[in-house]
CSV table of C-alpha atoms in Angstrom, one decimal:
chain,number,residue,atom,x,y,z
A,1,MET,CA,0.0,0.0,0.0
A,2,GLY,CA,1.3,3.4,-0.9
A,3,ILE,CA,0.2,7.0,-1.4
A,4,VAL,CA,0.0,9.3,-4.4
A,5,ALA,CA,-0.8,12.9,-5.0
A,6,GLY,CA,-3.1,14.7,-7.4
A,7,LEU,CA,-2.4,18.3,-8.2
A,8,ASP,CA,-5.1,20.5,-9.9
A,9,SER,CA,-3.9,23.9,-11.1
A,10,SER,CA,-7.2,25.7,-11.9
A,11,PRO,CA,-7.5,29.2,-13.3
A,12,ASP,CA,-7.5,30.6,-9.7
A,13,PHE,CA,-5.7,28.2,-7.4
A,14,THR,CA,-3.8,25.0,-6.9
A,15,ARG,CA,-5.4,22.2,-5.0
A,16,ILE,CA,-3.4,19.1,-3.9
A,17,VAL,CA,-4.9,15.8,-2.6
A,18,VAL,CA,-2.9,12.9,-1.2
A,19,CYS,CA,-4.7,9.6,-1.7
A,20,ASP,CA,-4.3,6.0,-0.8
A,21,THR,CA,-3.2,4.1,-3.9
A,22,ASP,CA,-5.6,1.2,-3.3
A,23,THR,CA,-8.8,2.8,-2.3
A,24,GLY,CA,-8.5,6.5,-3.4
A,25,ALA,CA,-9.3,7.7,0.1
A,26,VAL,CA,-8.1,11.3,0.5
A,27,LEU,CA,-5.6,11.3,3.4
A,28,ARG,CA,-4.6,15.0,3.4
A,29,GLN,CA,-4.9,18.0,1.1
A,30,GLY,CA,-3.4,21.5,0.5
A,31,TYR,CA,-4.6,24.7,-1.2
A,32,ALA,CA,-3.2,28.0,-2.3
A,33,PRO,CA,-4.5,30.8,-4.6
A,34,HIS,CA,-2.4,31.8,-7.6
A,35,PRO,CA,-0.5,35.1,-6.8
A,36,VAL,CA,-2.2,36.9,-9.6
A,37,ASP,CA,-3.4,40.4,-8.8
A,38,THR,CA,-7.1,40.8,-9.9
A,39,PRO,CA,-8.9,43.9,-8.5
A,40,ASP,CA,-12.3,43.3,-7.0
A,41,GLY,CA,-14.9,43.2,-9.8
A,42,ALA,CA,-12.3,43.0,-12.6
A,43,ALA,CA,-12.3,40.2,-15.1
A,44,ARG,CA,-9.7,37.5,-14.7
A,45,PRO,CA,-6.6,38.5,-16.7
A,46,SER,CA,-6.1,36.9,-20.1
A,47,ASP,CA,-2.3,36.9,-19.8
A,48,VAL,CA,-0.7,35.1,-16.8
A,49,ASP,CA,3.0,34.4,-16.0
A,50,PRO,CA,3.1,30.6,-15.6
A,51,GLN,CA,5.5,31.1,-12.6
A,52,ALA,CA,2.4,32.1,-10.6
A,53,TRP,CA,1.3,28.5,-11.0
A,54,LEU,CA,4.6,27.2,-9.6
A,55,LEU,CA,4.5,29.6,-6.7
A,56,SER,CA,1.0,28.5,-5.6
A,57,LEU,CA,2.0,24.8,-6.1
A,58,GLY,CA,4.9,25.3,-3.7
A,59,GLU,CA,2.7,27.0,-1.2
A,60,ALA,CA,-0.1,24.3,-1.4
A,61,ALA,CA,2.5,21.6,-1.0
A,62,GLY,CA,4.0,23.2,2.2
A,63,GLY,CA,4.2,21.7,5.6
A,64,GLY,CA,5.4,18.3,4.4
A,65,LEU,CA,2.1,17.5,2.5
A,66,LEU,CA,4.0,15.4,-0.1
A,67,GLU,CA,6.0,13.4,2.5
A,68,GLY,CA,5.9,9.7,1.5
A,69,VAL,CA,4.3,10.3,-1.8
A,70,GLN,CA,5.5,7.9,-4.6
A,71,ALA,CA,3.9,9.5,-7.7
A,72,ILE,CA,2.2,12.7,-8.7
A,73,GLY,CA,-0.5,13.4,-11.3
A,74,VAL,CA,-1.1,16.9,-12.7
A,75,SER,CA,-4.5,18.3,-13.8
A,76,ALA,CA,-4.6,21.9,-15.1
A,77,GLN,CA,-6.9,24.5,-16.7
A,78,GLN,CA,-7.5,23.8,-20.3
A,79,ASN,CA,-6.8,26.1,-23.3
A,80,ALA,CA,-3.9,27.9,-21.7
A,81,LEU,CA,-1.3,28.4,-24.4
A,82,ILE,CA,2.4,28.8,-23.4
A,83,PRO,CA,4.7,29.8,-26.3
A,84,LEU,CA,8.4,29.0,-25.7
A,85,ASP,CA,11.5,30.2,-27.6
A,86,ALA,CA,14.3,27.9,-28.8
A,87,GLN,CA,15.9,27.9,-25.4
A,88,GLY,CA,12.7,26.9,-23.6
A,89,ASN,CA,11.9,30.3,-22.1
A,90,THR,CA,8.4,31.8,-22.3
A,91,VAL,CA,8.1,34.2,-25.2
A,92,ARG,CA,5.3,36.1,-23.4
A,93,PRO,CA,2.8,35.4,-20.6
A,94,ALA,CA,0.5,32.4,-21.0
A,95,ILE,CA,-2.7,33.2,-22.9
A,96,VAL,CA,-5.5,31.7,-20.8
A,97,GLY,CA,-9.3,31.4,-20.7
A,98,GLY,CA,-11.9,32.3,-23.3
A,99,ASP,CA,-9.9,35.2,-24.7
A,100,ARG,CA,-12.3,37.6,-26.5
A,101,ARG,CA,-9.3,39.0,-28.4
A,102,ALA,CA,-9.2,35.8,-30.4
A,103,GLN,CA,-12.8,35.9,-31.6
A,104,VAL,CA,-11.9,37.5,-35.0
A,105,ALA,CA,-9.0,35.0,-35.2
A,106,ALA,CA,-11.4,32.1,-34.9
A,107,ALA,CA,-13.5,33.3,-37.8
A,108,ASP,CA,-10.3,33.8,-39.8
A,109,LEU,CA,-9.1,30.3,-39.2
A,110,ILE,CA,-12.5,28.8,-40.1
A,111,ASP,CA,-12.4,30.6,-43.4
A,112,ALA,CA,-8.7,29.8,-44.0
A,113,LEU,CA,-9.3,26.0,-43.9
A,114,GLY,CA,-12.5,26.1,-46.0
A,115,GLY,CA,-15.3,26.3,-43.4
A,116,ARG,CA,-16.7,24.6,-40.3
A,117,GLU,CA,-17.1,21.2,-41.9
A,118,ALA,CA,-13.4,21.1,-42.9
A,119,TRP,CA,-12.3,21.8,-39.3
A,120,ALA,CA,-14.8,19.2,-37.9
A,121,GLN,CA,-13.3,16.6,-40.3
A,122,ALA,CA,-9.7,17.6,-39.6
A,123,VAL,CA,-9.7,17.7,-35.7
A,124,GLY,CA,-13.2,17.0,-34.5
A,125,CYS,CA,-14.0,20.6,-33.5
A,126,VAL,CA,-14.6,24.1,-35.0
A,127,PRO,CA,-12.2,26.8,-33.7
A,128,GLN,CA,-13.5,28.8,-30.7
A,129,ALA,CA,-11.8,31.8,-29.1
A,130,ALA,CA,-10.6,29.8,-26.2
A,131,GLN,CA,-8.6,27.2,-28.1
A,132,PRO,CA,-4.8,27.3,-28.4
A,133,VAL,CA,-5.0,27.1,-32.3
A,134,THR,CA,-7.1,30.3,-32.3
A,135,LYS,CA,-4.7,32.0,-29.8
A,136,LEU,CA,-1.8,31.1,-32.1
A,137,ARG,CA,-3.6,32.9,-35.0
A,138,TRP,CA,-4.2,36.0,-32.7
A,139,LEU,CA,-0.5,35.9,-31.7
A,140,ALA,CA,0.6,35.9,-35.4
A,141,LYS,CA,-1.6,38.9,-36.2
A,142,ALA,CA,-1.3,41.0,-33.0
A,143,GLU,CA,2.3,40.2,-31.9
A,144,PRO,CA,4.2,39.1,-35.0
A,145,GLU,CA,7.6,39.4,-33.3
A,146,ASN,CA,6.6,37.1,-30.5
A,147,ALA,CA,5.1,34.7,-33.0
A,148,ARG,CA,8.4,34.6,-34.9
A,149,ARG,CA,10.3,33.8,-31.7
A,150,THR,CA,7.9,31.0,-30.8
A,151,ALA,CA,9.6,27.6,-31.3
A,152,ALA,CA,7.6,25.3,-29.1
A,153,LEU,CA,4.1,25.1,-27.7
A,154,LEU,CA,2.8,23.8,-24.4
A,155,GLN,CA,-0.4,23.8,-22.4
A,156,ALA,CA,-0.7,24.4,-18.6
A,157,HIS,CA,-0.4,20.7,-17.5
A,158,ASP,CA,2.4,20.0,-20.0
A,159,TRP,CA,4.4,23.0,-18.7
A,160,LEU,CA,3.9,22.0,-15.0
A,161,VAL,CA,4.9,18.4,-15.7
A,162,TRP,CA,8.0,19.6,-17.6
A,163,GLN,CA,8.9,21.9,-14.6
A,164,LEU,CA,8.4,19.2,-12.0
A,165,LEU,CA,10.8,16.9,-14.0
A,166,GLY,CA,13.5,19.7,-14.2
A,167,ARG,CA,12.8,20.9,-17.8
A,168,PRO,CA,14.1,17.8,-19.6
A,169,VAL,CA,14.7,17.8,-23.4
A,170,ARG,CA,11.6,15.6,-23.8
A,171,ARG,CA,8.3,17.4,-23.4
A,172,THR,CA,5.1,15.4,-23.1
A,173,THR,CA,1.3,15.7,-23.0
A,174,ASP,CA,-1.7,13.3,-23.0
A,175,ARG,CA,-4.5,12.6,-25.4
A,176,GLY,CA,-7.0,14.6,-23.3
A,177,GLY,CA,-5.0,17.8,-23.3
A,178,ALA,CA,-3.9,17.4,-26.9
A,179,SER,CA,-7.5,17.0,-28.0
A,180,GLY,CA,-8.5,20.5,-26.9
A,181,THR,CA,-5.8,22.3,-28.8
A,182,GLY,CA,-7.5,22.4,-32.2
A,183,TYR,CA,-4.4,20.9,-33.9
A,184,TRP,CA,-4.6,17.3,-32.7
A,185,SER,CA,-7.2,14.8,-34.0
A,186,ALA,CA,-8.8,12.4,-31.5
A,187,ALA,CA,-10.1,10.3,-34.5
A,188,ALA,CA,-6.6,10.0,-36.2
A,189,ASN,CA,-4.8,10.0,-32.8
A,190,GLY,CA,-2.2,12.5,-34.2
A,191,TYR,CA,-1.2,16.1,-34.6
A,192,ARG,CA,-2.2,18.2,-37.6
A,193,SER,CA,1.1,20.3,-37.7
A,194,ASP,CA,-0.2,21.9,-40.9
A,195,LEU,CA,-2.9,23.6,-38.8
A,196,VAL,CA,-0.2,25.0,-36.5
A,197,GLU,CA,1.5,26.5,-39.5
A,198,LEU,CA,-1.8,27.8,-40.8
A,199,ALA,CA,-2.4,29.6,-37.5
A,200,LEU,CA,1.1,30.6,-36.4
A,201,GLY,CA,2.8,31.1,-39.8
A,202,HIS,CA,5.4,28.5,-39.2
A,203,GLN,CA,6.0,25.1,-37.6
A,204,ALA,CA,6.7,24.7,-33.8
A,205,MET,CA,7.7,21.8,-31.7
A,206,LEU,CA,4.8,20.0,-30.1
A,207,PRO,CA,4.9,17.8,-27.0
A,208,GLU,CA,4.9,14.0,-27.4
A,209,VAL,CA,1.5,12.5,-26.7
A,210,ILE,CA,1.9,9.6,-24.3
A,211,GLY,CA,-0.6,7.0,-23.2
A,212,PRO,CA,-3.0,7.3,-20.3
A,213,SER,CA,-1.0,5.0,-18.0
A,214,ASP,CA,2.5,6.1,-19.1
A,215,ALA,CA,4.8,8.0,-16.9
A,216,ALA,CA,6.1,11.4,-18.2
A,217,GLY,CA,9.3,10.7,-16.2
A,218,THR,CA,10.9,10.5,-12.8
A,219,THR,CA,12.3,13.4,-10.8
A,220,PRO,CA,15.9,13.4,-9.5
A,221,GLU,CA,14.5,12.4,-6.1
A,222,GLY,CA,12.8,9.3,-7.6
A,223,LEU,CA,9.2,10.7,-7.7
A,224,LEU,CA,7.2,9.3,-10.6
A,225,ILE,CA,5.2,11.9,-12.6
A,226,SER,CA,2.3,10.6,-14.7
A,227,ALA,CA,1.1,12.0,-18.0
A,228,GLY,CA,-1.2,14.6,-16.6
A,229,THR,CA,-4.3,15.8,-18.3
A,230,GLY,CA,-6.8,18.7,-18.6
A,231,GLU,CA,-9.3,19.6,-15.8
A,232,THR,CA,-12.3,18.2,-17.7
A,233,MET,CA,-10.7,14.8,-18.3
A,234,ALA,CA,-9.3,14.7,-14.8
A,235,ALA,CA,-12.7,15.4,-13.2
A,236,ALA,CA,-14.4,12.7,-15.3
A,237,PHE,CA,-11.7,10.3,-14.2
A,238,GLY,CA,-12.0,11.3,-10.6
A,239,LEU,CA,-15.8,10.8,-10.7
A,240,GLY,CA,-15.2,7.3,-12.1
A,241,LEU,CA,-17.1,7.9,-15.3
A,242,GLY,CA,-17.6,4.9,-17.6
A,243,PHE,CA,-19.5,3.9,-20.7
A,244,GLY,CA,-23.1,5.1,-20.4
A,245,ASP,CA,-22.3,7.9,-18.1
A,246,ALA,CA,-22.7,11.6,-18.9
A,247,VAL,CA,-21.9,14.8,-16.9
A,248,VAL,CA,-24.1,17.9,-17.0
A,249,SER,CA,-22.2,20.8,-15.5
A,250,LEU,CA,-24.1,23.9,-14.3
A,251,GLY,CA,-21.9,26.9,-14.4
A,252,ALA,CA,-22.8,30.4,-15.7
A,253,SER,CA,-22.7,28.5,-19.0
A,254,GLY,CA,-23.5,24.8,-19.2
A,255,SER,CA,-21.8,21.7,-20.7
A,256,VAL,CA,-22.7,18.1,-21.3
A,257,MET,CA,-20.1,15.4,-21.9
A,258,ALA,CA,-20.3,11.7,-22.1
A,259,VAL,CA,-17.9,8.7,-22.4
A,260,HIS,CA,-18.0,7.3,-25.9
A,261,THR,CA,-16.1,4.6,-27.9
A,262,GLU,CA,-15.2,6.8,-30.9
A,263,ALA,CA,-14.4,10.4,-31.9
A,264,LEU,CA,-17.4,12.3,-33.3
A,265,ALA,CA,-16.9,14.6,-36.3
A,266,ASP,CA,-19.8,17.2,-36.2
A,267,THR,CA,-20.1,19.6,-39.1
A,268,SER,CA,-22.5,21.8,-37.1
A,269,GLY,CA,-19.8,22.6,-34.7
A,270,MET,CA,-22.0,21.8,-31.7
A,271,ILE,CA,-19.9,18.8,-30.6
A,272,THR,CA,-16.3,19.2,-29.5
A,273,SER,CA,-14.6,15.8,-29.9
A,274,LEU,CA,-12.2,15.5,-27.0
A,275,ALA,CA,-10.3,12.4,-25.7
A,276,ASP,CA,-10.6,11.3,-22.1
A,277,ALA,CA,-7.9,10.2,-19.6
A,278,THR,CA,-8.4,6.5,-20.2
A,279,GLY,CA,-8.1,5.9,-23.9
A,280,MET,CA,-11.8,6.5,-24.7
A,281,HIS,CA,-13.5,9.6,-26.1
A,282,LEU,CA,-15.3,12.5,-24.4
A,283,PRO,CA,-17.6,14.4,-26.8
A,284,VAL,CA,-18.7,17.7,-25.2
A,285,VAL,CA,-21.7,20.0,-26.1
A,286,THR,CA,-21.8,23.5,-24.5
A,287,THR,CA,-24.6,25.9,-23.9
A,288,LEU,CA,-24.0,29.6,-23.2
A,289,ASN,CA,-26.8,29.9,-20.7
A,290,ALA,CA,-27.2,27.9,-17.6
A,291,VAL,CA,-26.9,29.4,-14.1
A,292,ARG,CA,-26.9,32.9,-15.6
A,293,THR,CA,-30.5,32.2,-16.6
A,294,LEU,CA,-31.4,31.6,-12.9
A,295,ARG,CA,-29.4,34.7,-11.7
A,296,GLY,CA,-31.1,36.9,-14.3
A,297,THR,CA,-34.6,35.7,-13.2
A,298,ALA,CA,-33.8,36.1,-9.5
A,299,GLU,CA,-32.7,39.7,-10.2
A,300,LEU,CA,-35.9,40.4,-12.2
A,301,LEU,CA,-38.0,39.1,-9.4
A,302,GLY,CA,-36.0,41.0,-6.7
A,303,LEU,CA,-34.8,37.8,-5.0
A,304,ALA,CA,-31.5,37.8,-3.0
A,305,ASP,CA,-30.2,34.5,-4.1
A,306,LEU,CA,-30.8,31.3,-6.1
A,307,GLU,CA,-32.1,29.4,-3.0
A,308,SER,CA,-34.9,31.9,-2.8
A,309,LEU,CA,-35.6,31.4,-6.5
A,310,SER,CA,-35.7,27.7,-6.0
A,311,ASP,CA,-38.1,28.0,-3.0
A,312,LEU,CA,-40.4,30.1,-5.2
A,313,ALA,CA,-40.2,27.7,-8.1
A,314,MET,CA,-41.3,24.8,-5.9
A,315,LYS,CA,-44.6,26.6,-5.3
A,316,SER,CA,-45.4,26.1,-9.1
A,317,THR,CA,-46.0,22.8,-10.9
A,318,PRO,CA,-44.3,21.0,-13.8
A,319,GLY,CA,-44.9,23.0,-17.0
A,320,SER,CA,-45.1,26.3,-15.1
A,321,HIS,CA,-48.8,26.8,-16.1
A,322,GLY,CA,-47.8,26.9,-19.7
A,323,LEU,CA,-45.0,29.5,-19.3
A,324,VAL,CA,-41.9,28.6,-21.4
A,325,MET,CA,-38.6,30.4,-21.3
A,326,LEU,CA,-36.1,29.9,-24.1
A,327,PRO,CA,-33.0,30.9,-22.1
A,328,TYR,CA,-30.9,32.3,-24.9
A,329,LEU,CA,-30.0,35.4,-22.9
A,330,GLU,CA,-26.4,35.7,-24.2
A,331,GLY,CA,-27.2,34.3,-27.7
A,332,GLU,CA,-26.7,30.5,-27.8
A,333,ARG,CA,-24.2,28.0,-29.0
A,334,THR,CA,-26.5,24.9,-28.9
A,335,PRO,CA,-28.4,25.5,-31.0
A,336,ASN,CA,-26.1,27.9,-33.0
A,337,LEU,CA,-28.0,31.2,-32.5
A,338,PRO,CA,-25.2,33.6,-31.6
A,339,HIS,CA,-27.2,36.8,-32.1
A,340,THR,CA,-30.6,35.9,-30.7
A,341,ALA,CA,-32.2,36.8,-27.4
A,342,GLY,CA,-34.3,34.9,-24.8
A,343,THR,CA,-38.0,34.3,-25.2
A,344,LEU,CA,-40.8,34.1,-22.7
A,345,ALA,CA,-43.9,32.4,-24.2
A,346,GLY,CA,-47.3,31.2,-22.9
A,347,LEU,CA,-48.2,34.4,-21.0
A,348,ARG,CA,-51.8,34.1,-19.8
A,349,ARG,CA,-53.5,35.7,-16.9
A,350,GLU,CA,-53.2,32.6,-14.8
A,351,SER,CA,-49.5,32.1,-15.6
A,352,MET,CA,-48.5,35.6,-14.8
A,353,LYS,CA,-47.3,34.8,-11.3
A,354,ALA,CA,-43.8,35.0,-9.8
A,355,GLU,CA,-43.7,31.3,-8.9
A,356,HIS,CA,-44.4,30.3,-12.5
A,357,LEU,CA,-41.7,32.5,-13.9
A,358,ALA,CA,-39.3,31.1,-11.4
A,359,ARG,CA,-40.2,27.5,-12.4
A,360,ALA,CA,-40.0,28.4,-16.1
A,361,SER,CA,-36.4,29.6,-15.6
A,362,PHE,CA,-35.3,26.3,-14.1
A,363,GLU,CA,-37.2,24.3,-16.7
A,364,GLY,CA,-35.8,26.5,-19.5
A,365,MET,CA,-32.2,26.0,-18.3
A,366,LEU,CA,-32.6,22.3,-18.0
A,367,CYS,CA,-34.5,21.9,-21.3
A,368,GLY,CA,-31.6,23.7,-23.0
A,369,LEU,CA,-29.2,21.2,-21.4
A,370,ALA,CA,-31.5,18.3,-22.4
A,371,ASP,CA,-31.3,19.6,-26.0
A,372,ALA,CA,-27.5,19.4,-25.6
A,373,LEU,CA,-27.9,15.8,-24.3
A,374,ASP,CA,-30.0,15.0,-27.3
A,375,VAL,CA,-27.3,16.2,-29.7
A,376,LEU,CA,-25.1,13.4,-28.2
A,377,ARG,CA,-27.8,10.8,-28.1
A,378,GLY,CA,-28.6,11.6,-31.7
A,379,ARG,CA,-25.0,10.6,-32.6
A,380,GLY,CA,-25.3,7.2,-30.9
A,381,VAL,CA,-23.9,8.2,-27.5
A,382,GLU,CA,-25.5,6.0,-24.8
A,383,VAL,CA,-26.7,7.9,-21.7
A,384,ARG,CA,-27.9,5.7,-18.9
A,385,ARG,CA,-26.8,7.8,-15.9
A,386,ILE,CA,-26.2,11.6,-15.6
A,387,PHE,CA,-23.8,13.2,-13.0
A,388,LEU,CA,-25.0,16.7,-12.2
A,389,LEU,CA,-22.3,19.1,-11.1
A,390,GLY,CA,-22.1,22.7,-9.9
A,391,GLN,CA,-23.5,24.6,-7.0
A,392,ALA,CA,-26.9,24.9,-8.6
A,393,ALA,CA,-27.1,21.0,-8.6
A,394,GLU,CA,-27.9,21.2,-4.9
A,395,LEU,CA,-31.0,23.4,-5.4
A,396,PRO,CA,-34.4,21.5,-4.8
A,397,ALA,CA,-35.9,23.0,-7.9
A,398,VAL,CA,-33.1,21.6,-10.0
A,399,GLN,CA,-33.2,18.2,-8.3
A,400,ALA,CA,-37.0,18.0,-8.7
A,401,ALA,CA,-37.0,18.8,-12.5
A,402,ALA,CA,-33.7,17.3,-13.8
A,403,PRO,CA,-34.6,13.5,-13.7
A,404,MET,CA,-37.9,13.9,-15.5
A,405,LEU,CA,-36.5,16.4,-18.1
A,406,PHE,CA,-33.3,14.4,-18.8
A,407,GLY,CA,-35.2,11.1,-18.8
A,408,ALA,CA,-32.5,9.3,-16.9
A,409,GLN,CA,-31.1,8.5,-13.4
A,410,VAL,CA,-29.5,11.7,-12.1
A,411,VAL,CA,-26.5,11.4,-9.6
A,412,VAL,CA,-25.6,14.5,-7.6
A,413,PRO,CA,-22.1,13.9,-6.1
A,414,GLN,CA,-21.0,15.6,-2.9
A,415,PRO,CA,-18.8,18.6,-3.7
A,416,ALA,CA,-15.2,17.4,-3.8
A,417,ASP,CA,-11.9,18.2,-5.7
A,418,TYR,CA,-12.7,15.6,-8.5
A,419,ALA,CA,-10.0,17.0,-10.9
A,420,ALA,CA,-7.3,16.6,-8.2
A,421,VAL,CA,-8.6,13.1,-7.3
A,422,GLY,CA,-8.6,12.2,-11.0
A,423,ALA,CA,-5.0,13.4,-11.3
A,424,ALA,CA,-4.1,11.2,-8.2
A,425,ARG,CA,-5.9,8.2,-9.7
A,426,GLN,CA,-3.8,8.7,-12.9
A,427,ALA,CA,-0.6,8.8,-10.8
A,428,ALA,CA,-1.7,5.5,-9.0
A,429,TRP,CA,-2.2,3.9,-12.4
A,430,ALA,CA,1.2,4.9,-13.8
A,431,LEU,CA,2.8,3.9,-10.5
A,432,GLY,CA,1.1,0.4,-10.6
A,433,VAL,CA,2.1,-0.1,-14.3
A,434,SER,CA,5.7,0.8,-13.5
A,435,GLN,CA,5.8,-1.7,-10.6
A,436,GLY,CA,4.1,-4.4,-12.7
A,437,THR,CA,1.0,-4.5,-10.4
A,438,LEU,CA,-1.6,-2.9,-12.8
A,439,ASP,CA,-2.6,-3.5,-16.4
A,440,PRO,CA,-1.7,-0.5,-18.6
A,441,ARG,CA,-5.2,-0.8,-20.2
A,442,THR,CA,-7.2,-1.0,-16.9
A,443,PRO,CA,-7.1,1.9,-14.4
A,444,PRO,CA,-7.2,1.2,-10.6
A,445,VAL,CA,-10.7,0.8,-9.2
A,446,TRP,CA,-11.3,3.4,-6.5
A,447,GLN,CA,-14.3,3.9,-4.3
A,448,GLY,CA,-17.0,6.0,-6.1
A,449,ALA,CA,-18.0,9.5,-5.2
A,450,THR,CA,-20.5,9.8,-2.3
A,451,ALA,CA,-23.7,10.9,-4.1
A,452,GLN,CA,-27.4,11.4,-4.0
A,453,VAL,CA,-29.3,9.3,-6.6
A,454,LEU,CA,-32.5,10.7,-8.2
A,455,GLU,CA,-34.8,8.6,-10.4
A,456,PRO,CA,-37.3,9.9,-12.9
A,457,GLY,CA,-39.8,7.2,-11.8
A,458,ASP,CA,-43.5,7.9,-12.5
A,459,GLU,CA,-42.7,11.5,-13.6
A,460,MET,CA,-41.0,10.5,-16.8
A,461,ALA,CA,-44.2,11.1,-18.8
A,462,VAL,CA,-44.7,14.5,-17.2
A,463,GLY,CA,-41.1,15.4,-18.1
A,464,GLN,CA,-41.7,14.4,-21.7
A,465,ALA,CA,-44.8,16.7,-21.8
A,466,VAL,CA,-42.8,19.6,-20.4
A,467,ARG,CA,-40.0,19.0,-22.9
A,468,GLN,CA,-42.5,18.9,-25.8
A,469,GLN,CA,-44.0,22.2,-24.7
A,470,TYR,CA,-40.5,23.7,-24.7
A,471,VAL,CA,-39.5,22.2,-28.1
A,472,SER,CA,-42.8,23.5,-29.7
A,473,VAL,CA,-41.9,27.0,-28.6
A,474,ARG,CA,-38.3,26.6,-29.7
A,475,GLU,CA,-39.4,25.4,-33.2
A,476,GLN,CA,-42.0,28.1,-33.6
A,477,THR,CA,-39.5,30.8,-32.6
A,478,HIS,CA,-36.4,29.4,-34.3
A,479,PRO,CA,-37.5,26.9,-37.0
A,480,GLY,CA,-35.0,24.3,-37.9
A,481,ALA,CA,-32.4,25.5,-35.3
A,482,PHE,CA,-31.1,21.9,-34.8
A,483,ARG,CA,-31.1,20.9,-38.5
A,484,ALA,CA,-27.7,20.9,-40.1
């Protein structure tokens, strides 16, 4: 029996968990915010010195946290682009997050390759502002001198693994991280270096993609470092997702992802075809409006918080007395309606009550996510069980409506650092393979997340009726929105 550590470097902080290799039980943990100065109310910066990630890592690991640890796995924020020069130094700060500066660059790239379908066929996704390939195009246009100096490309978890290993000549990544770059194909299992050149103007060195159970290397002190992966893939691995499982994540925007056996090329651009941390695939569909729909409704009704909105919604009934909200408040990505607005339909004298509007906001949000689930189901992705993540998953109004609207068992895991746990599980896998105690094709079986399980039960038919009411309004307002 041994212990391993999982390190999650999110956009705001570093979290470290130390776990038992056999059971996955969390034995101790550390936390430290990144030392990035963001004034109150200001947006998170788009340019960050990667050294900030190392500093918070060191602080989080203080007090002997890693004593006795045999292996470390690294999870980190996705889409961070770190351009290096020929000597391995950063050319400029890392470009992180959904960088609005790159929106024009995304459109340029789509046109340069011949349209959305060409990109979907090439790498399984259509360029978005957040993706590294799009940030490369922005760099080439906005900072040509920095672009010319760029000789190698890394993402956040690649860079952290490289630093932990002492900056060796060999630089590595994993399938999960590579699949989000926009220049690696999950279907072909390889880079499209021509797309790097299309974006940057010249070739650049790319990290070697190693297998899910491979070790990236060993530190001089003998500590094994596993391949690492992106936060999405690490969280899925930490939750123990398998075939037939999907995750619905409720943030300001929403996302739906599921484990699948093959990469999906989607010419509409609604599906982003990612790889997971086990050798399988992780198609993702994103909506722009999830919890922001609830917050907007709460503000409109003069309510202080989402708990109050949920309490009010529970006074209504399924279908909200005919009130239907299409929650496209910021435009929408699924369906692709970037310039539209939200819609409130079904206003009648009896439906014009605060509790019905509150319920309609929850049903509208969840129906929008059910549409995203149907995009995956329509491509043959099996969904038997749905993990519901995010703070809003704890709200009674969400838990009452989600099973009937999704038409499946809903699992609400207790809040935990699932990305860090997934990174630790990957470390345990690589350690076991290196010691000859684990199969490189079969990850260690860890105890599942503690969770509340919700069944649709007798309300399945009611949920279908509410969905049909929503779909009717959507089709009347935006005919053919889901047709290619």
